[in-house]
Short mmCIF file of C-alpha atoms in Angstrom, two decimals:
data_model
loop_
_atom_site.label_atom_id
_atom_site.label_comp_id
_atom_site.label_asym_id
_atom_site.label_seq_id
_atom_site.Cartn_x
_atom_site.Cartn_y
_atom_site.Cartn_z
CA UNK A 1 202.70 -130.59 119.55
CA UNK A 2 204.91 -133.60 120.28
CA UNK A 3 207.52 -133.90 117.56
CA UNK A 4 209.32 -137.08 118.63
CA UNK A 5 209.94 -139.61 121.35
CA UNK A 6 213.22 -139.58 123.30
CA UNK A 7 214.65 -143.09 123.45
CA UNK A 8 217.87 -145.06 123.00
CA UNK A 9 219.58 -142.74 125.47
CA UNK A 10 222.32 -143.75 127.90
CA UNK A 11 221.52 -143.35 131.61
CA UNK A 12 223.78 -141.15 133.69
CA UNK A 13 226.72 -143.16 134.99
CA UNK A 14 226.60 -141.40 138.37
CA UNK A 15 226.43 -142.59 141.02
CA UNK A 16 229.14 -145.20 140.44
CA UNK A 17 232.03 -146.67 142.43
CA UNK A 18 235.38 -145.49 141.06
CA UNK A 19 237.25 -147.96 143.26
CA UNK A 20 235.59 -150.94 141.60
CA UNK A 21 238.78 -151.52 139.67
CA UNK A 22 240.58 -154.86 139.91
CA UNK A 23 243.95 -153.54 138.71
CA UNK A 24 243.88 -150.88 141.42
CA UNK A 25 242.73 -153.05 144.31
CA UNK A 26 245.02 -155.93 143.42
CA UNK A 27 247.95 -153.52 143.28
CA UNK A 28 246.96 -152.00 146.62
CA UNK A 29 247.29 -155.39 148.32
CA UNK A 30 250.31 -156.52 146.33
CA UNK A 31 252.30 -153.39 147.21
CA UNK A 32 251.62 -153.64 150.93
CA UNK A 33 248.67 -151.32 151.60
CA UNK A 34 245.73 -153.68 151.78
CA UNK A 35 244.91 -152.10 155.12
CA UNK A 36 243.73 -149.00 153.22
CA UNK A 37 241.10 -150.74 151.08
CA UNK A 38 238.16 -149.50 153.15
CA UNK A 39 239.22 -145.87 152.77
CA UNK A 40 239.91 -146.32 149.05
CA UNK A 41 236.43 -147.76 148.62
CA UNK A 42 234.94 -144.90 150.63
CA UNK A 43 236.63 -142.41 148.33
CA UNK A 44 235.53 -144.41 145.30
CA UNK A 45 231.90 -144.03 146.27
CA UNK A 46 232.39 -140.31 146.94
CA UNK A 47 234.27 -139.65 143.68
CA UNK A 48 231.65 -141.36 141.54
CA UNK A 49 228.75 -139.91 143.48
CA UNK A 50 226.39 -137.41 141.91
CA UNK A 51 227.47 -134.66 144.32
CA UNK A 52 231.21 -134.88 143.63
CA UNK A 53 230.69 -135.21 139.90
CA UNK A 54 228.63 -132.02 140.02
CA UNK A 55 231.28 -130.28 142.15
CA UNK A 56 233.81 -131.07 139.45
CA UNK A 57 231.59 -129.78 136.68
CA UNK A 58 230.84 -126.49 138.41
CA UNK A 59 234.44 -125.87 139.50
CA UNK A 60 235.39 -126.02 135.79
CA UNK A 61 232.32 -124.20 134.51
CA UNK A 62 233.10 -121.25 136.82
CA UNK A 63 236.90 -120.99 136.91
CA UNK A 64 238.87 -118.96 139.47
CA UNK A 65 238.96 -115.17 139.29
CA UNK A 66 241.94 -112.97 140.20
CA UNK A 67 241.46 -109.87 142.35
CA UNK A 68 244.66 -107.84 142.33
CA UNK A 69 243.21 -104.95 144.39
CA UNK A 70 240.35 -104.42 146.81
CA UNK A 71 237.63 -101.80 146.34
CA UNK A 72 239.78 -99.14 147.97
CA UNK A 73 242.82 -99.69 145.77
CA UNK A 74 244.90 -101.78 148.18
CA UNK A 75 246.92 -104.58 146.63
CA UNK A 76 245.45 -107.95 147.73
CA UNK A 77 246.54 -110.55 145.13
CA UNK A 78 243.74 -112.97 145.94
CA UNK A 79 242.06 -115.64 143.85
CA UNK A 80 238.37 -116.38 144.26
CA UNK A 81 237.13 -119.93 143.65
CA UNK A 82 233.77 -121.53 143.17
CA UNK A 83 232.65 -122.91 146.57
CA UNK A 84 232.76 -126.48 145.28
CA UNK A 85 236.51 -126.13 144.66
CA UNK A 86 236.85 -125.94 148.42
CA UNK A 87 234.56 -128.96 148.83
CA UNK A 88 236.87 -130.94 146.56
CA UNK A 89 239.97 -129.73 148.39
CA UNK A 90 238.45 -130.54 151.76
CA UNK A 91 237.81 -134.16 150.80
CA UNK A 92 241.32 -134.55 149.39
CA UNK A 93 243.00 -133.09 152.48
CA UNK A 94 240.80 -134.87 155.02
CA UNK A 95 241.63 -138.20 153.36
CA UNK A 96 245.36 -137.54 153.42
CA UNK A 97 246.05 -137.18 149.71
CA UNK A 98 248.51 -134.34 150.38
CA UNK A 99 251.43 -134.47 152.86
CA UNK A 100 249.93 -137.00 155.26
CA UNK A 101 251.91 -140.10 154.11
CA UNK A 102 255.16 -138.52 155.32
CA UNK A 103 253.75 -138.56 158.86
CA UNK A 104 252.34 -142.10 158.56
CA UNK A 105 254.79 -144.79 159.67
CA UNK A 106 252.70 -147.71 158.42
CA UNK A 107 254.30 -149.73 155.60
CA UNK A 108 252.52 -148.92 152.37
CA UNK A 109 251.54 -145.37 153.33
CA UNK A 110 252.59 -143.98 149.94
CA UNK A 111 250.87 -146.84 148.11
CA UNK A 112 247.67 -146.10 149.99
CA UNK A 113 247.98 -142.44 149.16
CA UNK A 114 248.59 -143.22 145.45
CA UNK A 115 245.46 -145.38 145.30
CA UNK A 116 243.39 -142.66 146.97
CA UNK A 117 244.86 -139.95 144.74
CA UNK A 118 243.99 -142.07 141.69
CA UNK A 119 240.48 -142.72 142.95
CA UNK A 120 239.52 -139.21 144.04
CA UNK A 121 241.04 -137.71 140.89
CA UNK A 122 238.11 -139.13 138.94
CA UNK A 123 235.91 -136.51 140.60
CA UNK A 124 237.94 -133.56 139.30
CA UNK A 125 241.52 -133.22 138.14
CA UNK A 126 242.38 -129.54 138.61
CA UNK A 127 242.37 -129.39 142.39
CA UNK A 128 244.77 -132.34 142.50
CA UNK A 129 247.57 -129.98 141.44
CA UNK A 130 247.93 -128.18 144.81
CA UNK A 131 247.29 -131.49 146.58
CA UNK A 132 250.16 -133.03 144.62
CA UNK A 133 252.54 -130.15 145.32
CA UNK A 134 251.76 -130.28 149.04
CA UNK A 135 252.66 -133.97 149.01
CA UNK A 136 255.83 -133.36 147.03
CA UNK A 137 257.21 -130.41 148.99
CA UNK A 138 257.99 -132.42 152.13
CA UNK A 139 261.11 -134.33 151.00
CA UNK A 140 262.60 -131.16 149.50
CA UNK A 141 261.83 -129.13 152.62
CA UNK A 142 263.74 -131.66 154.70
CA UNK A 143 266.94 -130.12 153.34
CA UNK A 144 266.32 -127.42 155.97
CA UNK A 145 265.74 -129.15 159.30
CA UNK A 146 264.39 -126.05 161.02
CA UNK A 147 261.79 -125.28 158.35
CA UNK A 148 260.85 -128.94 158.06
CA UNK A 149 260.25 -129.29 161.80
CA UNK A 150 258.14 -126.14 161.78
CA UNK A 151 255.94 -126.81 158.77
CA UNK A 152 255.88 -130.54 158.02
CA UNK A 153 253.21 -131.38 160.62
CA UNK A 154 250.98 -128.69 159.10
CA UNK A 155 251.61 -129.92 155.55
CA UNK A 156 250.40 -133.33 156.69
CA UNK A 157 247.47 -132.08 158.73
CA UNK A 158 244.11 -133.41 157.59
CA UNK A 159 242.47 -130.02 158.09
CA UNK A 160 241.82 -127.87 155.03
CA UNK A 161 242.34 -124.33 156.31
CA UNK A 162 241.92 -121.89 153.41
CA UNK A 163 242.75 -118.27 154.14
CA UNK A 164 245.48 -115.67 154.18
CA UNK A 165 247.18 -116.05 157.58
CA UNK A 166 250.67 -116.67 158.94
CA UNK A 167 251.42 -120.38 158.35
CA UNK A 168 252.27 -121.38 161.91
CA UNK A 169 248.90 -119.99 163.00
CA UNK A 170 246.91 -122.22 160.65
CA UNK A 171 245.52 -125.72 161.19
CA UNK A 172 246.83 -127.01 157.86
CA UNK A 173 248.92 -125.80 154.94
CA UNK A 174 248.91 -126.08 151.15
CA UNK A 175 252.19 -125.71 149.25
CA UNK A 176 253.13 -124.78 145.70
CA UNK A 177 256.17 -124.58 143.46
CA UNK A 178 257.61 -121.76 141.32
CA UNK A 179 260.43 -122.82 139.03
CA UNK A 180 260.14 -121.65 135.44
CA UNK A 181 260.66 -118.20 133.95
CA UNK A 182 259.58 -116.81 130.60
CA UNK A 183 263.05 -116.86 129.05
CA UNK A 184 263.95 -120.42 130.05
CA UNK A 185 261.00 -122.69 130.73
CA UNK A 186 262.37 -126.11 131.62
CA UNK A 187 265.91 -124.72 131.38
CA UNK A 188 265.78 -123.39 134.94
CA UNK A 189 269.51 -122.60 134.96
CA UNK A 190 268.59 -119.69 132.69
CA UNK A 191 266.57 -118.15 135.55
CA UNK A 192 267.31 -114.49 136.33
CA UNK A 193 265.45 -114.07 139.63
CA UNK A 194 267.96 -113.00 142.29
CA UNK A 195 268.29 -113.85 145.98
CA UNK A 196 270.32 -111.46 148.16
CA UNK A 197 271.35 -112.58 151.68
CA UNK A 198 270.11 -110.49 154.61
CA UNK A 199 271.62 -110.07 158.07
CA UNK A 200 268.84 -112.11 159.72
CA UNK A 201 269.57 -115.17 157.57
CA UNK A 202 266.72 -114.59 155.12
CA UNK A 203 267.07 -113.59 151.46
CA UNK A 204 265.51 -110.82 149.40
CA UNK A 205 263.95 -112.31 146.26
CA UNK A 206 263.49 -110.13 143.17
CA UNK A 207 262.27 -111.39 139.82
CA UNK A 208 259.42 -113.22 138.12
CA UNK A 209 257.97 -116.67 137.51
CA UNK A 210 256.18 -117.55 134.31
CA UNK A 211 254.06 -120.46 135.55
CA UNK A 212 253.04 -120.72 139.20
CA UNK A 213 250.06 -122.98 139.77
CA UNK A 214 247.87 -122.61 142.84
CA UNK A 215 249.08 -119.10 143.79
CA UNK A 216 246.68 -119.12 146.74
CA UNK A 217 248.89 -121.70 148.48
CA UNK A 218 250.35 -120.85 151.86
CA UNK A 219 253.95 -121.39 150.79
CA UNK A 220 256.09 -122.07 147.75
CA UNK A 221 259.45 -123.52 146.86
CA UNK A 222 261.15 -121.35 144.27
CA UNK A 223 264.47 -121.11 142.44
CA UNK A 224 266.62 -117.98 142.39
CA UNK A 225 270.21 -116.99 141.71
CA UNK A 226 272.05 -116.54 145.02
CA UNK A 227 275.73 -115.55 145.34
CA UNK A 228 276.62 -119.24 145.31
CA UNK A 229 274.50 -120.05 142.24
CA UNK A 230 270.98 -121.27 141.52
CA UNK A 231 269.40 -122.09 144.87
CA UNK A 232 266.09 -123.23 146.35
CA UNK A 233 264.06 -121.04 148.69
CA UNK A 234 260.87 -121.25 150.72
CA UNK A 235 258.53 -118.27 150.50
CA UNK A 236 255.35 -117.92 152.53
CA UNK A 237 252.46 -115.70 151.43
CA UNK A 238 252.27 -114.23 154.91
CA UNK A 239 255.44 -113.44 156.88
CA UNK A 240 255.98 -114.32 160.56
CA UNK A 241 255.12 -110.74 161.59
CA UNK A 242 251.72 -111.08 159.92
CA UNK A 243 252.45 -108.85 156.92
CA UNK A 244 252.00 -110.03 153.35
CA UNK A 245 255.04 -111.16 151.45
CA UNK A 246 255.18 -109.04 148.26
CA UNK A 247 254.41 -111.87 145.84
CA UNK A 248 252.40 -110.15 143.11
CA UNK A 249 250.02 -112.10 140.89
CA UNK A 250 250.20 -110.51 137.44
CA UNK A 251 247.52 -112.57 135.74
CA UNK A 252 245.95 -116.04 135.62
CA UNK A 253 246.75 -118.28 132.67
CA UNK A 254 244.04 -118.99 130.12
CA UNK A 255 244.80 -122.70 129.67
CA UNK A 256 243.66 -125.47 127.36
CA UNK A 257 242.27 -127.44 130.28
CA UNK A 258 242.73 -127.66 134.06
CA UNK A 259 240.28 -124.78 134.20
CA UNK A 260 239.34 -125.14 137.85
CA UNK A 261 242.93 -124.65 138.98
CA UNK A 262 244.45 -121.18 139.10
CA UNK A 263 247.79 -120.98 137.30
CA UNK A 264 249.51 -117.63 137.28
CA UNK A 265 252.39 -115.36 136.39
CA UNK A 266 253.92 -113.76 139.46
CA UNK A 267 256.56 -111.21 140.40
CA UNK A 268 258.67 -111.00 143.55
CA UNK A 269 259.05 -107.38 144.71
CA UNK A 270 261.73 -107.76 147.37
CA UNK A 271 259.97 -110.82 148.76
CA UNK A 272 261.42 -112.66 151.75
CA UNK A 273 262.63 -116.23 151.36
CA UNK A 274 264.56 -118.80 153.36
CA UNK A 275 267.25 -121.02 151.90
CA UNK A 276 266.41 -124.72 151.53
CA UNK A 277 269.54 -126.79 150.97
CA UNK A 278 272.89 -125.28 150.10
CA UNK A 279 273.52 -122.29 147.87
CA UNK A 280 274.12 -123.50 144.35
CA UNK A 281 272.25 -126.76 144.96
CA UNK A 282 268.84 -125.48 143.89
CA UNK A 283 268.13 -128.06 141.20
CA UNK A 284 269.40 -130.92 143.35
CA UNK A 285 267.16 -129.77 146.19
CA UNK A 286 263.96 -129.03 144.31
CA UNK A 287 264.28 -132.21 142.21
CA UNK A 288 263.12 -134.02 145.34
CA UNK A 289 259.81 -132.26 144.88
CA UNK A 290 259.79 -132.71 141.11
CA UNK A 291 260.23 -136.48 141.38
CA UNK A 292 257.18 -136.73 143.60
CA UNK A 293 255.02 -134.61 141.33
CA UNK A 294 256.20 -136.72 138.39
CA UNK A 295 254.77 -139.74 140.18
CA UNK A 296 251.48 -137.87 140.42
CA UNK A 297 251.64 -137.08 136.70
CA UNK A 298 251.66 -140.84 136.08
CA UNK A 299 248.82 -141.35 138.55
CA UNK A 300 246.79 -138.54 136.99
CA UNK A 301 247.23 -139.98 133.50
CA UNK A 302 246.27 -143.44 134.73
CA UNK A 303 243.16 -141.96 136.35
CA UNK A 304 242.17 -140.26 133.11
CA UNK A 305 242.62 -143.48 131.13
CA UNK A 306 240.53 -145.46 133.57
CA UNK A 307 237.80 -142.80 133.48
CA UNK A 308 237.80 -142.76 129.68
CA UNK A 309 237.60 -146.55 129.45
CA UNK A 310 234.81 -146.78 132.02
CA UNK A 311 232.75 -143.97 130.47
CA UNK A 312 233.15 -145.41 126.97
CA UNK A 313 232.16 -148.91 128.09
CA UNK A 314 229.14 -147.52 129.95
CA UNK A 315 227.98 -145.65 126.85
CA UNK A 316 228.47 -148.68 124.61
CA UNK A 317 226.62 -150.90 127.05
CA UNK A 318 223.37 -148.95 126.64
CA UNK A 319 223.53 -147.28 123.23
CA UNK A 320 222.09 -149.17 120.28
CA UNK A 321 223.03 -148.67 116.64
CA UNK A 322 222.35 -150.70 113.50
CA UNK A 323 220.14 -153.15 115.40
CA UNK A 324 222.46 -154.05 118.27
CA UNK A 325 224.06 -152.61 121.39
CA UNK A 326 227.38 -150.97 120.61
CA UNK A 327 229.13 -153.16 123.14
CA UNK A 328 228.03 -156.28 121.25
CA UNK A 329 229.43 -155.11 117.91
CA UNK A 330 232.85 -156.57 117.03
CA UNK A 331 234.50 -153.32 115.92
CA UNK A 332 233.48 -151.53 119.12
CA UNK A 333 234.54 -154.47 121.27
CA UNK A 334 237.98 -154.22 119.71
CA UNK A 335 238.21 -150.53 120.60
CA UNK A 336 236.89 -150.92 124.14
CA UNK A 337 239.20 -153.83 124.92
CA UNK A 338 242.18 -151.88 123.60
CA UNK A 339 241.29 -148.92 125.84
CA UNK A 340 241.04 -151.21 128.87
CA UNK A 341 244.40 -152.83 128.10
CA UNK A 342 246.08 -149.43 128.04
CA UNK A 343 244.34 -148.39 131.25
CA UNK A 344 245.24 -151.60 133.10
CA UNK A 345 248.87 -151.29 132.01
CA UNK A 346 249.07 -147.72 133.31
CA UNK A 347 247.38 -148.56 136.60
CA UNK A 348 249.51 -151.64 137.26
CA UNK A 349 252.84 -149.90 136.66
CA UNK A 350 251.65 -146.87 138.64
CA UNK A 351 251.06 -149.03 141.70
CA UNK A 352 254.51 -150.58 141.30
CA UNK A 353 256.05 -147.11 141.29
CA UNK A 354 254.14 -146.22 144.44
CA UNK A 355 255.49 -149.36 146.10
CA UNK A 356 259.02 -148.42 145.11
CA UNK A 357 258.45 -144.96 146.61
CA UNK A 358 257.47 -146.55 149.90
CA UNK A 359 260.54 -148.77 150.00
CA UNK A 360 263.11 -146.42 148.49
CA UNK A 361 264.16 -144.86 151.80
CA UNK A 362 265.43 -148.17 153.18
CA UNK A 363 266.13 -150.28 150.07
CA UNK A 364 268.81 -148.99 147.64
CA UNK A 365 267.64 -151.37 144.90
CA UNK A 366 264.10 -150.00 145.12
CA UNK A 367 265.48 -146.44 145.10
CA UNK A 368 267.43 -147.20 141.92
CA UNK A 369 264.41 -148.82 140.30
CA UNK A 370 262.21 -145.91 141.25
CA UNK A 371 264.65 -143.44 139.71
CA UNK A 372 264.69 -145.06 136.27
CA UNK A 373 261.19 -146.56 136.24
CA UNK A 374 259.59 -143.24 137.14
CA UNK A 375 261.50 -141.44 134.39
CA UNK A 376 260.54 -143.84 131.61
CA UNK A 377 256.96 -144.28 132.83
CA UNK A 378 256.38 -140.55 133.19
CA UNK A 379 257.40 -140.15 129.57
CA UNK A 380 255.28 -142.93 128.12
CA UNK A 381 252.11 -143.17 130.20
CA UNK A 382 251.59 -139.41 130.16
CA UNK A 383 252.12 -139.33 126.41
CA UNK A 384 249.54 -142.08 125.85
CA UNK A 385 246.82 -140.26 127.78
CA UNK A 386 245.77 -137.74 125.08
CA UNK A 387 245.39 -140.42 122.40
CA UNK A 388 243.46 -142.58 124.83
CA UNK A 389 241.11 -139.72 125.76
CA UNK A 390 240.49 -138.93 122.10
CA UNK A 391 239.53 -142.54 121.33
CA UNK A 392 237.30 -142.81 124.40
CA UNK A 393 235.52 -139.61 123.36
CA UNK A 394 235.03 -140.96 119.85
CA UNK A 395 233.17 -143.98 121.26
CA UNK A 396 230.34 -141.54 122.03
CA UNK A 397 230.21 -140.19 118.49
CA UNK A 398 228.88 -136.63 118.33
CA UNK A 399 227.54 -136.93 121.86
CA UNK A 400 231.10 -137.12 123.15
CA UNK A 401 231.99 -133.83 121.50
CA UNK A 402 229.34 -132.03 123.55
CA UNK A 403 230.52 -130.49 126.83
CA UNK A 404 227.70 -132.00 128.87
CA UNK A 405 229.03 -135.51 128.21
CA UNK A 406 232.11 -134.70 130.31
CA UNK A 407 234.43 -136.13 127.67
CA UNK A 408 235.77 -132.78 126.36
CA UNK A 409 236.99 -131.91 129.86
CA UNK A 410 238.74 -135.27 130.08
CA UNK A 411 240.27 -134.70 126.64
CA UNK A 412 241.52 -131.19 127.46
CA UNK A 413 243.02 -132.38 130.72
CA UNK A 414 244.99 -135.23 129.17
CA UNK A 415 247.97 -133.34 127.64
CA UNK A 416 248.81 -131.57 130.90
CA UNK A 417 250.47 -134.55 132.57
CA UNK A 418 252.88 -134.96 129.67
CA UNK A 419 253.87 -131.27 129.82
CA UNK A 420 253.95 -130.76 133.59
CA UNK A 421 257.33 -131.47 135.22
CA UNK A 422 259.15 -131.82 131.92
CA UNK A 423 257.58 -132.47 128.53
CA UNK A 424 258.49 -135.42 126.32
CA UNK A 425 262.08 -134.62 125.43
CA UNK A 426 262.93 -133.49 128.96
CA UNK A 427 261.51 -136.71 130.43
CA UNK A 428 263.24 -138.95 127.88
CA UNK A 429 266.61 -137.24 128.29
CA UNK A 430 266.23 -137.41 132.08
CA UNK A 431 265.96 -141.19 131.77
CA UNK A 432 269.20 -141.30 129.76
CA UNK A 433 270.84 -139.01 132.31
CA UNK A 434 269.81 -141.29 135.16
CA UNK A 435 271.30 -144.32 133.45
CA UNK A 436 274.53 -142.47 132.66
CA UNK A 437 275.08 -141.01 136.11
CA UNK A 438 273.67 -143.90 138.13
CA UNK A 439 274.53 -147.19 136.39
CA UNK A 440 272.82 -149.06 139.21
CA UNK A 441 269.50 -147.91 137.77
CA UNK A 442 270.11 -149.98 134.63
CA UNK A 443 270.81 -153.04 136.75
CA UNK A 444 267.66 -152.38 138.79
CA UNK A 445 265.56 -152.10 135.64
CA UNK A 446 266.77 -155.40 134.18
CA UNK A 447 266.45 -157.15 137.54
CA UNK A 448 262.83 -156.03 137.70
CA UNK A 449 261.74 -156.97 134.19
CA UNK A 450 263.71 -160.22 134.25
CA UNK A 451 261.41 -161.50 136.97
CA UNK A 452 258.90 -162.07 134.15
CA UNK A 453 261.32 -163.82 131.79
CA UNK A 454 260.15 -167.12 130.39
CA UNK A 455 256.45 -166.27 130.66
CA UNK A 456 255.93 -164.62 127.27
CA UNK A 457 258.25 -164.90 124.25
CA UNK A 458 257.44 -161.41 122.97
CA UNK A 459 258.33 -159.92 126.33
CA UNK A 460 261.57 -161.92 126.42
CA UNK A 461 262.47 -160.62 122.98
CA UNK A 462 261.66 -157.03 123.94
CA UNK A 463 263.87 -157.25 127.05
CA UNK A 464 266.73 -158.34 124.82
CA UNK A 465 266.04 -155.45 122.44
CA UNK A 466 266.35 -152.98 125.32
CA UNK A 467 269.79 -154.39 126.06
CA UNK A 468 270.85 -153.92 122.44
CA UNK A 469 269.52 -150.37 122.31
CA UNK A 470 271.43 -149.40 125.46
CA UNK A 471 274.63 -151.06 124.24
CA UNK A 472 274.65 -148.79 121.17
CA UNK A 473 275.74 -145.32 122.29
CA UNK A 474 275.69 -143.83 118.79
CA UNK A 475 273.20 -140.95 118.41
CA UNK A 476 271.75 -141.94 121.77
CA UNK A 477 270.11 -138.55 122.40
CA UNK A 478 268.55 -138.65 118.94
CA UNK A 479 267.15 -142.10 119.80
CA UNK A 480 266.10 -141.07 123.33
CA UNK A 481 262.36 -141.38 122.77
CA UNK A 482 262.67 -144.71 120.98
CA UNK A 483 264.75 -146.18 123.82
CA UNK A 484 262.61 -144.82 126.64
CA UNK A 485 259.37 -145.87 124.94
CA UNK A 486 260.62 -149.44 124.62
CA UNK A 487 261.78 -149.50 128.23
CA UNK A 488 258.40 -148.24 129.42
CA UNK A 489 256.52 -150.84 127.38
CA UNK A 490 258.77 -153.63 128.64
CA UNK A 491 258.24 -152.51 132.24
CA UNK A 492 254.46 -152.44 131.74
CA UNK A 493 254.52 -155.81 130.01
CA UNK A 494 256.57 -157.37 132.80
CA UNK A 495 254.14 -156.09 135.44
CA UNK A 496 251.11 -157.37 133.52
CA UNK A 497 252.65 -160.79 132.85
CA UNK A 498 253.41 -161.20 136.54
CA UNK A 499 250.34 -159.57 138.07
CA UNK A 500 247.72 -158.67 135.47
CA UNK A 501 244.73 -160.49 134.05
CA UNK A 502 246.04 -163.16 131.62
CA UNK A 503 243.91 -161.89 128.73
CA UNK A 504 245.18 -158.35 129.27
CA UNK A 505 248.81 -159.46 129.60
CA UNK A 506 248.67 -161.64 126.48
CA UNK A 507 247.02 -158.93 124.38
CA UNK A 508 249.44 -156.28 125.64
CA UNK A 509 252.50 -158.32 124.74
CA UNK A 510 251.07 -159.36 121.36
CA UNK A 511 250.38 -155.74 120.39
CA UNK A 512 252.62 -153.31 122.28
CA UNK A 513 255.64 -155.63 122.23
CA UNK A 514 254.85 -157.57 119.06
CA UNK A 515 253.99 -156.59 115.52
CA UNK A 516 250.33 -157.64 115.45
CA UNK A 517 248.81 -154.21 116.02
CA UNK A 518 247.82 -151.17 114.01
CA UNK A 519 248.43 -147.51 114.74
CA UNK A 520 245.02 -146.61 116.19
CA UNK A 521 243.26 -148.10 119.20
CA UNK A 522 240.89 -150.87 118.14
CA UNK A 523 243.36 -152.79 116.01
CA UNK A 524 243.80 -155.81 118.29
CA UNK A 525 244.44 -159.11 116.52
CA UNK A 526 241.83 -161.87 116.37
CA UNK A 527 241.77 -164.34 119.23
CA UNK A 528 241.87 -161.74 122.01
CA UNK A 529 239.44 -162.43 124.86
CA UNK A 530 237.69 -159.08 124.51
CA UNK A 531 234.83 -160.16 126.78
CA UNK A 532 237.07 -160.77 129.79
CA UNK A 533 238.96 -157.53 129.16
CA UNK A 534 235.91 -155.29 128.70
CA UNK A 535 234.32 -156.76 131.82
CA UNK A 536 237.04 -155.05 133.85
CA UNK A 537 235.61 -151.64 132.90
CA UNK A 538 231.94 -152.38 133.49
CA UNK A 539 230.62 -150.92 136.73
#
């Protein structure tokens, strides 16, 4: 017996083109990587395709499994993945989302990589963690010329070569990072892992790490206490003689999200490592890697916001309630436009940071801007992502709360970027530290945002407020979040006023920098061109 007709249902959004994103493509050209548009568009079609979307679903539905021993009782410390995890990794590596930009001498190589990372991340977020760390390890590894010369070409190779073999005998490498320990977390100077020098120039590493993502990587940068203080070391899973380095995986983390990616607790049982940088300079050395992964935290958050805005707009475009399409109802238009504004702001500032990364090696002003802009943006954009994901999910109503909509996975993924590489307080205090130790970063910030002066009175007023906040040193650590939030909003507003869609820029400044906005998304003032803004999310 037929009980009812199925109607008023939203068609599957896949296949869709992730790269059909004006804020992304405009930024790609503006920051000097227009030559990469064809590859970005190719990835956009792949990421939004039915196959890749299914790969992402299955890689999260069937998370990795740890095998500590083989059937005979031998220690193996191996992680087994769903086959589609490797499909996702293969696309990322073959398109150069990992270490390839460091080998690419074309201007805009890091901008191109950022755009591709953003685009492909819409297929699945978890596998982007080892891709990000492989990208980020290169500048830190350059503190040891011998190791860099040996491994950098393999870290940039566009061949995904998964397997447990000696690194120099592989066609391509994946890298990871092991910093935190259970007693210290972000306070890495509290680490107790020891590094004892050996006669052959290597070190014996003994201790533990509380959070090591992607333990199947070929190599890791880690921190340990050497005779000269906290130092940075490179450890490979397989040693040059072909034997396994005794890096023991104790267990995999049962995480809120990021299910497809293996994150683990490990122990070093007299493992062999090689010093990277000077003894005692571990934080200074590994921060090179951290800064690059912080950029990817911003990119990942921007990707999630764009995905949420696009999925919500797609649902509202087809779903009808109370006699009209959701997208035609004023309250929903307010919400959707607000989501797009936040997404465009994150994407635009993300592309500016990528441009600064490209130019930082030869331009001191860009290096100074990158230092402070990355710190404040990492804090704010990553913190906005969870609220954005929650609102996008709510646009679906109860349908969004069901796993098969894909929105719960997006929601669970969102908090990670704010926690990874320093949660809110760490990121905010790092921004203050940068300004205190490198005053040129303050000058670089004001030079950048002042390029938009005179275009919007609310932005002009907010720039002045930043100056007043920084001039008052009283309780500055207590006010760290307030100061850094304002700086991040001013930086986003300046980028949108100069480069964004006028309707987006005007609405952003009126709400985020003015006082005509509520607490929740969907509280835009009247007079906003919601039609022009929402159009930017319709595929």
